CSV table of C-alpha atoms and ligand atoms in Angstrom, one decimal:
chain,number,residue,atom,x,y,z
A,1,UNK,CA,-2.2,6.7,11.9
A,2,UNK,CA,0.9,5.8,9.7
A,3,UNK,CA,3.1,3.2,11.2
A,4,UNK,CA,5.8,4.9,10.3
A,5,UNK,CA,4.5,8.1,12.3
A,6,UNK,CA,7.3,8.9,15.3
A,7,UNK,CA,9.3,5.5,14.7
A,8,UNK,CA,12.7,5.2,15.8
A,9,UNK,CA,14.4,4.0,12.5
A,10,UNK,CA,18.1,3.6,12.3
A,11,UNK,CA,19.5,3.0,8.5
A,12,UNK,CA,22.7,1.5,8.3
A,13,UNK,CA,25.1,2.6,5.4
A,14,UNK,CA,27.4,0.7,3.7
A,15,UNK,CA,29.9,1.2,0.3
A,16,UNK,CA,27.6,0.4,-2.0
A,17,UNK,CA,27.2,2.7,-5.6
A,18,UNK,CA,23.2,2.7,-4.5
A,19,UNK,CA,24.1,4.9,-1.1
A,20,UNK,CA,22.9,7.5,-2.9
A,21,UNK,CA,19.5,6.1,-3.5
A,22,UNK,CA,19.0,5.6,0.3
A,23,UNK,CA,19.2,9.5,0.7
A,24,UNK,CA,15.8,8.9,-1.3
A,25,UNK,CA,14.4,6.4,1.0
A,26,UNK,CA,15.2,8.2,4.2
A,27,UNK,CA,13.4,11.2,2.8
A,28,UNK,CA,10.5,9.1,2.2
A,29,UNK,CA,10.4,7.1,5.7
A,30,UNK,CA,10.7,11.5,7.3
A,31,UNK,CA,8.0,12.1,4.6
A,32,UNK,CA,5.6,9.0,6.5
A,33,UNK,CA,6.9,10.3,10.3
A,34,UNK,CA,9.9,8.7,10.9
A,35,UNK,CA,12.4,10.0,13.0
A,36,UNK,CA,16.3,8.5,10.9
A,37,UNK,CA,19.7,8.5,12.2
A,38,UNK,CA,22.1,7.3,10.0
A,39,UNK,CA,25.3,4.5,10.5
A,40,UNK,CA,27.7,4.5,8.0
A,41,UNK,CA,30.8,2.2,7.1
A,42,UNK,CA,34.0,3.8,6.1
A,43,UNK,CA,34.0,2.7,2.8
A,44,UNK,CA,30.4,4.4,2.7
A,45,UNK,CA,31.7,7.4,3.3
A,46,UNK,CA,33.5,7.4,0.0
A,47,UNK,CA,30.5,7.2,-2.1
A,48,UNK,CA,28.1,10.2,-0.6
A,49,UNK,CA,29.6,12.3,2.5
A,50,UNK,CA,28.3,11.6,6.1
A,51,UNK,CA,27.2,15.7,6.2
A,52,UNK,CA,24.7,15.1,3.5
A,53,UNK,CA,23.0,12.8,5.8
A,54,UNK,CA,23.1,14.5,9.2
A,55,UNK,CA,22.0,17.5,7.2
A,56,UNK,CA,19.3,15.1,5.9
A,57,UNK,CA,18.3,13.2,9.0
A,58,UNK,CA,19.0,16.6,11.4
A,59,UNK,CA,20.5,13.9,13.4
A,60,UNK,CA,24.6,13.5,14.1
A,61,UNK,CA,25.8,10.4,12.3
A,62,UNK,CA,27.6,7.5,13.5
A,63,UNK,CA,30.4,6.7,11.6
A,64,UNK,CA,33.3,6.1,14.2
A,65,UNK,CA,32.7,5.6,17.9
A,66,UNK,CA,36.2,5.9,19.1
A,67,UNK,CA,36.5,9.7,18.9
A,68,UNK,CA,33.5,10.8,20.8
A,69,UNK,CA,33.6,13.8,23.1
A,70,UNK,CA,30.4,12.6,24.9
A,71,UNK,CA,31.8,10.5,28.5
A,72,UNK,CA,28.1,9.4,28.8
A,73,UNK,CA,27.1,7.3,26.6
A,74,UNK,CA,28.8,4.6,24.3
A,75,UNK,CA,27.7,5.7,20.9
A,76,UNK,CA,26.7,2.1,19.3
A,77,UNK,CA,24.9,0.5,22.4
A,78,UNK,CA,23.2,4.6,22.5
A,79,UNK,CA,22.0,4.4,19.1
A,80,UNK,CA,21.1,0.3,19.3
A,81,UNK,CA,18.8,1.1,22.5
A,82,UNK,CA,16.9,4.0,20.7
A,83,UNK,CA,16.7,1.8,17.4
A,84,UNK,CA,12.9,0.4,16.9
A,85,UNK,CA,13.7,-0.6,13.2
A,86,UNK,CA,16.9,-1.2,11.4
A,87,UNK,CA,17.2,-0.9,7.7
A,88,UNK,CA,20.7,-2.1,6.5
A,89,UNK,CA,20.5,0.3,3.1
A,90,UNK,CA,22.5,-1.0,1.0
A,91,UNK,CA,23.8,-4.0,2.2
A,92,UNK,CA,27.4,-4.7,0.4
A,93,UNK,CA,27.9,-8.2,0.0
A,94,UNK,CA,31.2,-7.5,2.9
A,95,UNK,CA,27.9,-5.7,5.8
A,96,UNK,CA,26.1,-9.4,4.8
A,97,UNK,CA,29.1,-11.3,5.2
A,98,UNK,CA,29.8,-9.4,8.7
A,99,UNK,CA,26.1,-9.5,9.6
A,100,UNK,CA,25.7,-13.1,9.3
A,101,UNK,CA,28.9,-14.3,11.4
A,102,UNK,CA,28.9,-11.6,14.1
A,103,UNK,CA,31.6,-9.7,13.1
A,104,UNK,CA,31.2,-5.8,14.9
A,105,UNK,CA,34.4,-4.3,14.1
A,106,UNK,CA,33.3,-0.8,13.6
A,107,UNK,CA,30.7,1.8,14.5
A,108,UNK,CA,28.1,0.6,12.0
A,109,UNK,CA,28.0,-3.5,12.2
A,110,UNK,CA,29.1,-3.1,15.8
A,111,UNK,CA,25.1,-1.0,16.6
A,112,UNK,CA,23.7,-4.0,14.0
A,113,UNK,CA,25.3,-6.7,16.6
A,114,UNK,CA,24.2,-4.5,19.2
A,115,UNK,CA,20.4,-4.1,18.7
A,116,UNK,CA,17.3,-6.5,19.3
A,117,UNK,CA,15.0,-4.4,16.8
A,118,UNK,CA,13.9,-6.4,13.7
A,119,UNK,CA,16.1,-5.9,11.3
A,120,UNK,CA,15.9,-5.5,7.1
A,121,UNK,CA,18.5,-6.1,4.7
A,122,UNK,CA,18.5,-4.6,1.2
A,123,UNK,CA,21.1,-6.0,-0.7
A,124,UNK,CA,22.6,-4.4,-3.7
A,125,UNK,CA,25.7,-5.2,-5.6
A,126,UNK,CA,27.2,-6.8,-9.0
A,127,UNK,CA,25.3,-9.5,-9.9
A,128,UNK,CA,28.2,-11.9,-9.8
A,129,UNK,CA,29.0,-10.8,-6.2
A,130,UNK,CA,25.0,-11.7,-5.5
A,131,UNK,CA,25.4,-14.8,-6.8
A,132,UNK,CA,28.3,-16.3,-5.4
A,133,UNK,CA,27.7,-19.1,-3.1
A,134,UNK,CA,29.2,-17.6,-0.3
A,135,UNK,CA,26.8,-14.7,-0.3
A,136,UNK,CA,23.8,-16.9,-1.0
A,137,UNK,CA,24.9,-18.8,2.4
A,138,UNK,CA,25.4,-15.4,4.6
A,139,UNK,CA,21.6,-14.4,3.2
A,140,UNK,CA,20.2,-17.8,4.1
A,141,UNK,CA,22.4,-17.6,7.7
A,142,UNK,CA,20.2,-13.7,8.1
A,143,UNK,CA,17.6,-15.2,7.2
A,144,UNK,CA,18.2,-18.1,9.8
A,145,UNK,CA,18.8,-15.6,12.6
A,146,UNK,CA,15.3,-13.9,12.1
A,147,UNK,CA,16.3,-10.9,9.9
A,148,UNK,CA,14.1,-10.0,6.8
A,149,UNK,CA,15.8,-10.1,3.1
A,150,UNK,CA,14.5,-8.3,-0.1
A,151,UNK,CA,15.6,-9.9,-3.1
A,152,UNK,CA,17.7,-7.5,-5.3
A,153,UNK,CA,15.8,-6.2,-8.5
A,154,UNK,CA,16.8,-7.7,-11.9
A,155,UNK,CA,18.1,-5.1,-14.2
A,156,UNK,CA,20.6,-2.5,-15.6
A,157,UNK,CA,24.0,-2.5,-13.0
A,158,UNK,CA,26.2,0.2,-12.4
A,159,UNK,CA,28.8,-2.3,-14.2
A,160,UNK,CA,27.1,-1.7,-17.5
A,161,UNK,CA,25.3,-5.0,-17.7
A,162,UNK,CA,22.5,-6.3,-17.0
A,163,UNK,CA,21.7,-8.8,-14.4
A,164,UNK,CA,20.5,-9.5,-10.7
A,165,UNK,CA,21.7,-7.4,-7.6
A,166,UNK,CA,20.0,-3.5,-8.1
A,167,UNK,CA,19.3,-2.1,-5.5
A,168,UNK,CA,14.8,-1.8,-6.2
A,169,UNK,CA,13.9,2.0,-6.2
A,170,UNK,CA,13.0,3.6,-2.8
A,171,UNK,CA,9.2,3.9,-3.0
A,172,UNK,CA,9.6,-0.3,-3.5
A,173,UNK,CA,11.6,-0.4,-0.7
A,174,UNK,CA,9.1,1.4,1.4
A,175,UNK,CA,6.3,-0.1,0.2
A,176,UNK,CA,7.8,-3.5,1.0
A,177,UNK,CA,9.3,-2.3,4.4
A,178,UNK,CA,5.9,-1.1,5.6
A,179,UNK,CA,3.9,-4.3,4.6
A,180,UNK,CA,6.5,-5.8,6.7
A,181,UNK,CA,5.8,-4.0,9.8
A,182,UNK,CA,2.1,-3.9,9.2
A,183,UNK,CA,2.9,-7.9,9.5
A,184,UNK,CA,4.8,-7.5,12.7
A,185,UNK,CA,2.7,-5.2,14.3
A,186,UNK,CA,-0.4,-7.1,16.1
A,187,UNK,CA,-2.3,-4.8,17.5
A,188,UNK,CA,-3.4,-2.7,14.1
A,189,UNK,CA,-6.9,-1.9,14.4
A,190,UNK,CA,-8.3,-4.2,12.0
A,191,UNK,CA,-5.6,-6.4,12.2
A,192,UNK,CA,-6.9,-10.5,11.7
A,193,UNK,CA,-10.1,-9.0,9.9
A,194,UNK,CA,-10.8,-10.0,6.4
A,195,UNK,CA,-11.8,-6.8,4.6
A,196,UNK,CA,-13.1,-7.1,1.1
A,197,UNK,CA,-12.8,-3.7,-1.3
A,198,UNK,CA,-14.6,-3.3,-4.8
A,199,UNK,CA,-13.4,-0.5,-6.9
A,200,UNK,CA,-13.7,1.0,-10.5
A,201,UNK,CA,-16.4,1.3,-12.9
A,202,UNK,CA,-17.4,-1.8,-14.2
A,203,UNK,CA,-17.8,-2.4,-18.1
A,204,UNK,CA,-20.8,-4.4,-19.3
A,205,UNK,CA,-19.9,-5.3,-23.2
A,206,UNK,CA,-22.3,-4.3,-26.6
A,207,UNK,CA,-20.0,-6.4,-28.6
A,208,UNK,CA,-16.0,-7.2,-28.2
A,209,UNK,CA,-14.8,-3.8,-29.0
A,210,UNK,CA,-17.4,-1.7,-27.4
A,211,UNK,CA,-18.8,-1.1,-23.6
A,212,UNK,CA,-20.9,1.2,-21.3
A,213,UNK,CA,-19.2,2.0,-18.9
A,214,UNK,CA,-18.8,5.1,-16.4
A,215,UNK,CA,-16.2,7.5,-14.9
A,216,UNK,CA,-15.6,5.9,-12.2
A,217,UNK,CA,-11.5,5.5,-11.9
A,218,UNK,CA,-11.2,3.0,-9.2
A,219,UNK,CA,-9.5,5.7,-7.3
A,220,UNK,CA,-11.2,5.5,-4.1
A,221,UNK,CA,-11.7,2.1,-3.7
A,222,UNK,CA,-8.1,1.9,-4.1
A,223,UNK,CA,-7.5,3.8,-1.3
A,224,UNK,CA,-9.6,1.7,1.4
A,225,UNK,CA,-7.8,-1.1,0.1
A,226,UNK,CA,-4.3,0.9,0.8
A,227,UNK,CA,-5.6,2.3,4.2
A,228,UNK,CA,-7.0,-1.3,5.5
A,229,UNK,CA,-4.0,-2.7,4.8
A,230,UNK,CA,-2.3,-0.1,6.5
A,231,UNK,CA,-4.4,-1.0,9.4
A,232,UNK,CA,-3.5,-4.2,10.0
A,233,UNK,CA,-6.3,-6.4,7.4
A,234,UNK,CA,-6.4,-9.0,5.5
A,235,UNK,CA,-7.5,-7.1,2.1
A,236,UNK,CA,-9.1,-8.7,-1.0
A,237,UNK,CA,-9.6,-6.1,-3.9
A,238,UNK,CA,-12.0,-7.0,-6.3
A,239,UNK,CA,-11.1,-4.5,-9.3
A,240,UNK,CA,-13.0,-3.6,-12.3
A,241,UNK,CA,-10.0,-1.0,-13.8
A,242,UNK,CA,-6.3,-2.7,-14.4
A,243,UNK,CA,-4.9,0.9,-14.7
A,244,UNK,CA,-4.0,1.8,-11.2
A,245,UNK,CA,-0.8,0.1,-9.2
A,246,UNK,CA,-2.2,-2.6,-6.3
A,247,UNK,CA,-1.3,-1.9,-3.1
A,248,UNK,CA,1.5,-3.8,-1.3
A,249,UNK,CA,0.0,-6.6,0.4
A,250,UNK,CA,-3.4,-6.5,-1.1
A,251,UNK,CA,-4.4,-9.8,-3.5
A,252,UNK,CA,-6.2,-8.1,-6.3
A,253,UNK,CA,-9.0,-10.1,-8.3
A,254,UNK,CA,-10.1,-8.5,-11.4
A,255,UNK,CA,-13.5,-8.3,-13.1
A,256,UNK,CA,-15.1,-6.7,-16.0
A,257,UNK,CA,-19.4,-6.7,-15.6
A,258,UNK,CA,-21.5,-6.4,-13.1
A,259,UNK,CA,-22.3,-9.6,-13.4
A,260,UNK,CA,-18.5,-10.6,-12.8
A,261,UNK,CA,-18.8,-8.7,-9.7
A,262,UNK,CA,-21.6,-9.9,-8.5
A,263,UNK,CA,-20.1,-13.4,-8.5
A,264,UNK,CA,-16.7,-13.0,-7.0
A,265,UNK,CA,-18.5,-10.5,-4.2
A,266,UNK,CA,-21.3,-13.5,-3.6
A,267,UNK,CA,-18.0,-16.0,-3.0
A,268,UNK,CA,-16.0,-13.9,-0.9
A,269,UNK,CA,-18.9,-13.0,1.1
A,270,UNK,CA,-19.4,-16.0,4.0
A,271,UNK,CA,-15.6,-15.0,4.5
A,272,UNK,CA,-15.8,-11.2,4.7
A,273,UNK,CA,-15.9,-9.2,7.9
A,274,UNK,CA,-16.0,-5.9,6.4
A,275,UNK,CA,-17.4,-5.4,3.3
A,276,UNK,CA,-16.4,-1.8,1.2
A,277,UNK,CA,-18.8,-1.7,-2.0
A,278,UNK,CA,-16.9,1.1,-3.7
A,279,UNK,CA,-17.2,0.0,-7.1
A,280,UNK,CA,-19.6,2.0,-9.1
A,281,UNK,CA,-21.4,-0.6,-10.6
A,282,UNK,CA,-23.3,-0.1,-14.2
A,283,UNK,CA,-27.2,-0.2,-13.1
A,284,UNK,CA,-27.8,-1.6,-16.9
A,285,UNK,CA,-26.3,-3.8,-19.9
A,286,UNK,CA,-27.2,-4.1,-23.1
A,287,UNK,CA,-30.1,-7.4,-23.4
A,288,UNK,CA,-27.5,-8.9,-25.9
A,289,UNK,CA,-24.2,-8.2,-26.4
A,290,UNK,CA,-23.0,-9.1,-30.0
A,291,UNK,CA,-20.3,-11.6,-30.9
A,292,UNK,CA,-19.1,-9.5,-33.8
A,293,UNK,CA,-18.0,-5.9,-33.9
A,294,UNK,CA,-21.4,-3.9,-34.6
A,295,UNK,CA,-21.5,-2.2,-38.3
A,296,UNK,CA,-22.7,1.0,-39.5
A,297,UNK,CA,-26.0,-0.2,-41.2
A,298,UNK,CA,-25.6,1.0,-44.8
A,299,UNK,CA,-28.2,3.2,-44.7
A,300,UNK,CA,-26.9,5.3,-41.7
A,301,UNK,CA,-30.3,4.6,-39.6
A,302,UNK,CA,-30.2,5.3,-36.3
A,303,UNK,CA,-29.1,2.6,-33.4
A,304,UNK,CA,-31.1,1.6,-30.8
A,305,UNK,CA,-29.6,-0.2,-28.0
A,306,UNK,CA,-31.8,-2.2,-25.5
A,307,UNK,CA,-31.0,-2.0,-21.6
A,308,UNK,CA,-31.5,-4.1,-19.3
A,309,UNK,CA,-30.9,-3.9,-15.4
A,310,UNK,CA,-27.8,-5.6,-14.2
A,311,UNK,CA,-28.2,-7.2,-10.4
A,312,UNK,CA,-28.5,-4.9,-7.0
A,313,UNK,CA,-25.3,-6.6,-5.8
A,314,UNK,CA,-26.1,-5.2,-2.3
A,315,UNK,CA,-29.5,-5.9,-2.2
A,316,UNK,CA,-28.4,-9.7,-3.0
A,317,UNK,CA,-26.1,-9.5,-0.4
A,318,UNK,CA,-28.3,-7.8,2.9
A,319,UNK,CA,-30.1,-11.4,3.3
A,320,UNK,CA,-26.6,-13.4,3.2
A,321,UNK,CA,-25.5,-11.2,6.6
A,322,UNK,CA,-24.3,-13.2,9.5
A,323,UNK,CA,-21.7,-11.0,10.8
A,324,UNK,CA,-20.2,-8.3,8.3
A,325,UNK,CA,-20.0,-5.0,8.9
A,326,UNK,CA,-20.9,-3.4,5.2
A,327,UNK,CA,-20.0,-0.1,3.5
A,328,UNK,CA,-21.6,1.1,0.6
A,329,UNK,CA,-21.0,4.0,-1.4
A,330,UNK,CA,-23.8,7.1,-3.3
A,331,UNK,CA,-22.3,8.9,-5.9
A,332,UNK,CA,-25.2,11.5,-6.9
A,333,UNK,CA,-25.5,14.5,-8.5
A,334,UNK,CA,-28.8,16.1,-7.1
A,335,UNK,CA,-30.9,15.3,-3.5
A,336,UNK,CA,-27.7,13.9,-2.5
A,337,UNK,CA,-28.7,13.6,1.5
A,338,UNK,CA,-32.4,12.1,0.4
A,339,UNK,CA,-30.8,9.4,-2.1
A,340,UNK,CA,-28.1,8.6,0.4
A,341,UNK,CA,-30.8,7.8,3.6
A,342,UNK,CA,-32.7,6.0,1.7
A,343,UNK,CA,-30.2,4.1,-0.2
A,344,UNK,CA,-28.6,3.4,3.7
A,345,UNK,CA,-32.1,1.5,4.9
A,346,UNK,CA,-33.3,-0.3,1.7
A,347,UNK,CA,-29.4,-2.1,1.6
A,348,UNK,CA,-29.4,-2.3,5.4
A,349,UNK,CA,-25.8,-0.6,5.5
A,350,UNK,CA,-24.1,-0.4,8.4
A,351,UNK,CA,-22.2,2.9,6.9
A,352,UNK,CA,-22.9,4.8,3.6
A,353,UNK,CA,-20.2,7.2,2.0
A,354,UNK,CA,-22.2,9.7,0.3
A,355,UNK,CA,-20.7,12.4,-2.1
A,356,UNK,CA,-22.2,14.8,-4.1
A,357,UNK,CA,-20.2,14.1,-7.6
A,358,UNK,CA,-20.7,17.4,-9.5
A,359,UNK,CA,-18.9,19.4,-7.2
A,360,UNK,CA,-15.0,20.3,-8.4
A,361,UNK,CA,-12.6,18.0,-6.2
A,362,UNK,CA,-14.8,15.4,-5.4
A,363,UNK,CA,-15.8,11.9,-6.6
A,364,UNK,CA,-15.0,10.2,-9.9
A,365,UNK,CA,-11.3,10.8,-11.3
A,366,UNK,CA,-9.3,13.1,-9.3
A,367,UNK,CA,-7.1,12.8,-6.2
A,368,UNK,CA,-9.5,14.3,-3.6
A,369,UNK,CA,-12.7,13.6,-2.1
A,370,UNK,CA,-15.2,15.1,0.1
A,371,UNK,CA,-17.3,13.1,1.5
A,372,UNK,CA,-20.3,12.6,4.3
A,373,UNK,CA,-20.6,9.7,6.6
A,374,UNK,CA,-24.1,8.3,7.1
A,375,UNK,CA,-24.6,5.4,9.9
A,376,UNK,CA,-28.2,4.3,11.1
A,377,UNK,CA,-29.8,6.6,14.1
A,378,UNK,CA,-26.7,8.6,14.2
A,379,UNK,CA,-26.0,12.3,12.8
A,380,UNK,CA,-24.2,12.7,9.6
A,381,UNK,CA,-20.1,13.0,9.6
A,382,UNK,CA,-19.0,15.1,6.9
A,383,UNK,CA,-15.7,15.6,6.0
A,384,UNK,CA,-13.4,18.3,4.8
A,385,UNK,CA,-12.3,18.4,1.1
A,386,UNK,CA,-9.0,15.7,1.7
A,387,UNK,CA,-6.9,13.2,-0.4
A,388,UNK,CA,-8.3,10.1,-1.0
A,389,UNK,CA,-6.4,7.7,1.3
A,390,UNK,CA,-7.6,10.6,4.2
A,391,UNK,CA,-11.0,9.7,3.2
A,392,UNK,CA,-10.5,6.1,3.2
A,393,UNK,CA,-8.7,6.4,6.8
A,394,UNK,CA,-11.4,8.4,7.8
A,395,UNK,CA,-14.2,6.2,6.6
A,396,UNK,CA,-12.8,3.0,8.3
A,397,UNK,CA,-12.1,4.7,11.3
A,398,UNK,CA,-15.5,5.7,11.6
A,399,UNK,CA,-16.3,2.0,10.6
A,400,UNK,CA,-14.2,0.9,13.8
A,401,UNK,CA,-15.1,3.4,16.3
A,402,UNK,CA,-19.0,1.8,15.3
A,403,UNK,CA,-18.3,-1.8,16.0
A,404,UNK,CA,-16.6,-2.7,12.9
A,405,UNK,CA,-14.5,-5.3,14.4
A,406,UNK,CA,-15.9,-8.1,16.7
A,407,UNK,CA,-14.2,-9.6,19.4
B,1,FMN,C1,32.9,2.2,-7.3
B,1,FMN,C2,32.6,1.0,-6.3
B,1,FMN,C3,31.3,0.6,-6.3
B,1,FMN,C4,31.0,-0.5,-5.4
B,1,FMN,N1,29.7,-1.0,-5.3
B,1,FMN,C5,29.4,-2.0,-4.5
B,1,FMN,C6,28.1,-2.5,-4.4
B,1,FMN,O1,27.2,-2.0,-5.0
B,1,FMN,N2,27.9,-3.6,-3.6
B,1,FMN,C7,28.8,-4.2,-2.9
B,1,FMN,O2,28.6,-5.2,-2.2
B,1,FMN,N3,30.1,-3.7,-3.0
B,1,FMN,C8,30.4,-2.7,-3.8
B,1,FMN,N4,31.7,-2.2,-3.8
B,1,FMN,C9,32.7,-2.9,-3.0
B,1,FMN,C10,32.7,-2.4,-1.6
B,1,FMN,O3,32.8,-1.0,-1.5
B,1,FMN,C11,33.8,-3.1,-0.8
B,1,FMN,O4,33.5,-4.5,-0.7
B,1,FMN,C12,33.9,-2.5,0.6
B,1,FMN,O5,34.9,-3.2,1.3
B,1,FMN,C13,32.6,-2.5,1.4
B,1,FMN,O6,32.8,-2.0,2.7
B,1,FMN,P1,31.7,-1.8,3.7
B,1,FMN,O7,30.8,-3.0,3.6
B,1,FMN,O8,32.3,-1.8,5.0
B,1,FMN,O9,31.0,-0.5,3.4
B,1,FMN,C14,32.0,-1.1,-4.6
B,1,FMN,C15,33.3,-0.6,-4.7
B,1,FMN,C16,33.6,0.5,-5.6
B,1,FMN,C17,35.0,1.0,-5.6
């Protein structure tokens, strides 16, 4: 489940240029579950209109808590109470200032002062204004009081110039928020578990322009990295494609051959609870691989290449088990079921990801996946045609639910 799925999040506004951007980021927090409501400063008002974001949030917006009609309830200490996260979206370098010293003299800093929710300040301003000293000492006083900073991105400001105090785009921001909470949040299923994710298709060289290679994009193995994060692990990726973005949190290690893999899997290994062998790994190389770029012979005669079988990584592995939990992967394009059973007991996999890569939508490349779920003396799980990441949830659920985690 998303940790962002029914959370109470309250962003607080202030008169920043960037206010507009957090229209962006609240869109994308709804998008992952969240429930918003919107504080805004006076000045914020100025830059984008407190309708746009009730209409946004479809939540009222607390802007000034003097002129409510409700006897009930006080507005800040209402909205403070419900508050389970607090992003402070822009910060101005005057909500830092306030923030830091206790100063609540309106609606917006008052519900800051008021709530015990973890808080996170994104700061965004004139590079000048981020650097003055007394700015640096109200970030190091948040800080100080247990409330999370991101530093301001280093580029183009609204000022014309360039220099340090944007305001990082929203995906960033979300991306960064939620590796905070996944932090925060102990009780994630596979939270204190080391989990251990190959991806890609890994290139074994013919000489230092040239490779075989497959069509493997990395895609998937991507996602089980993104979704064990997400769950609560401690995620190593060991990647044989550079082309796809890492997921927040996860330390990425990259490789080119089988060979390469072979040797930073064997390392990680003792260490590893869960092991996700997603990486389609070539099954050959070429006996030699040439130290100079390959030439047309002058005669145009054919080319013969000898292969030679690269190492069964899990194969190596099965004898090394102590205590991880191991997921391999069959990409096949005939007798899927029959390759997949028997590919489950010769590795001695605790769960095998089967798919059937010649179907459209599934496999090597694209976005979606449909996969079935093979775990010793137990009938097969197979799953509807979904997005990647809802494969890899699904897969390490079903990893879970079988024992994946030890006490
Ligand atoms: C056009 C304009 C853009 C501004 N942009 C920023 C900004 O990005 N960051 C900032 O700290 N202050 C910025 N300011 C200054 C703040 O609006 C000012 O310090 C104000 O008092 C902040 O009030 P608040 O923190 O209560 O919203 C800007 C002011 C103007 C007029």
């Amino acid at each position: 489940m998303d940790i962002w799925n029914q959370r109470h999040v309250t962003v607080v506004i202030s008169g920043g240029i960037a206010s507009y951007k957090a229209l962006v980021l609240i869109r994308l927090l709804m998008k992952r579950g969240a429930t918003v409501r919107v504080a805004m400063t006076a000045h914020a008002s100025e830059f984008v209109t407190p309708l746009t974001f009730q209409t946004l949030t479809q939540q009222p917006v607390v802007l000034d808590e003097f002129t409510t009609s409700d006897p009930h309830h006080v507005v800040h200490v209402a909205l403070a109470d419900w508050t389970e996260t607090m992003v402070l979206v822009p910060a101005t370098a005057n909500l830092i200032a306030k923030v830091a010293n206790g100063i609540a003299d309106d609606a917006a800093t008052t519900t800051v002062l008021a709530t015990t929710a973890p808080k996170f300040v994104i700061p965004a301003m004139n590079s000048h204004m981020y650097a003055n000293p007394a700015t640096q000492r109200n970030l190091k006083q948040l800080t100080a009081d247990g409330l999370f900073v991101l530093t301001p991105a280093t580029g183009m400001l609204a000022e014309g110039y360039a220099g340090k105090g944007r305001l990082p785009e929203p995906e960033a921001i979300v991306d960064w928020l939620t590796d905070q909470l996944i932090q925060q949040t102990p009780d994630l299923p596979l939270a204190h578990q080391r989990v251990l994710v190959t991806a890609g298709g890994t290139r074994e060289a013919l000489d230092p322009v040239r490779y075989i290679s497959n069509r493997s994009s990395g895609k998937m193995g991507y996602a089980v990295a993104q979704a064990a994060r997400e769950m609560g692990a401690d995620v190593t990726l060991i990647s044989a494609t550079r082309n796809l973005p890492v997921p927040t949190g996860v330390k990425v290690v990259y490789v080119q051959s089988a060979a390469d893999l072979l040797a930073q899997v064997s390392t990680e290994f003792p260490t590893t609870d869960l092991l996700v062998m997603a990486a389609a790994v070539s099954d050959y190389r070429p006996v030699q691989s040439a130290t100079e770029k390959i030439k047309k012979p002058a005669d145009h005669a054919d080319l013969t290449l000898q292969l030679t079988e690269t190492p069964d990584i899990l194969k190596r592995l099965a004898p090394q088990k102590t205590h991880q939990y191991v997921i391999g992967f069959a990409a096949e394009t005939q007798h899927l079921m029959t390759n997949a059973q028997r590919k489950l007991t010769s590795k001695k996999l605790d769960l095998l990801v089967a798919n059937d890569v010649s179907k459209p939508g599934v496999g090597f490349n694209g976005d979606t996946n449909q996969v079935t779920l093979l775990q010793p003396n137990q009938a097969p799980i197979k799953t509807a045609l979904l997005s990647k990441i809802e494969i890899a949830r699904t897969i390490l659920t079903t990893a879970v639910a079988a024992g994946a985690v030890q006490a």
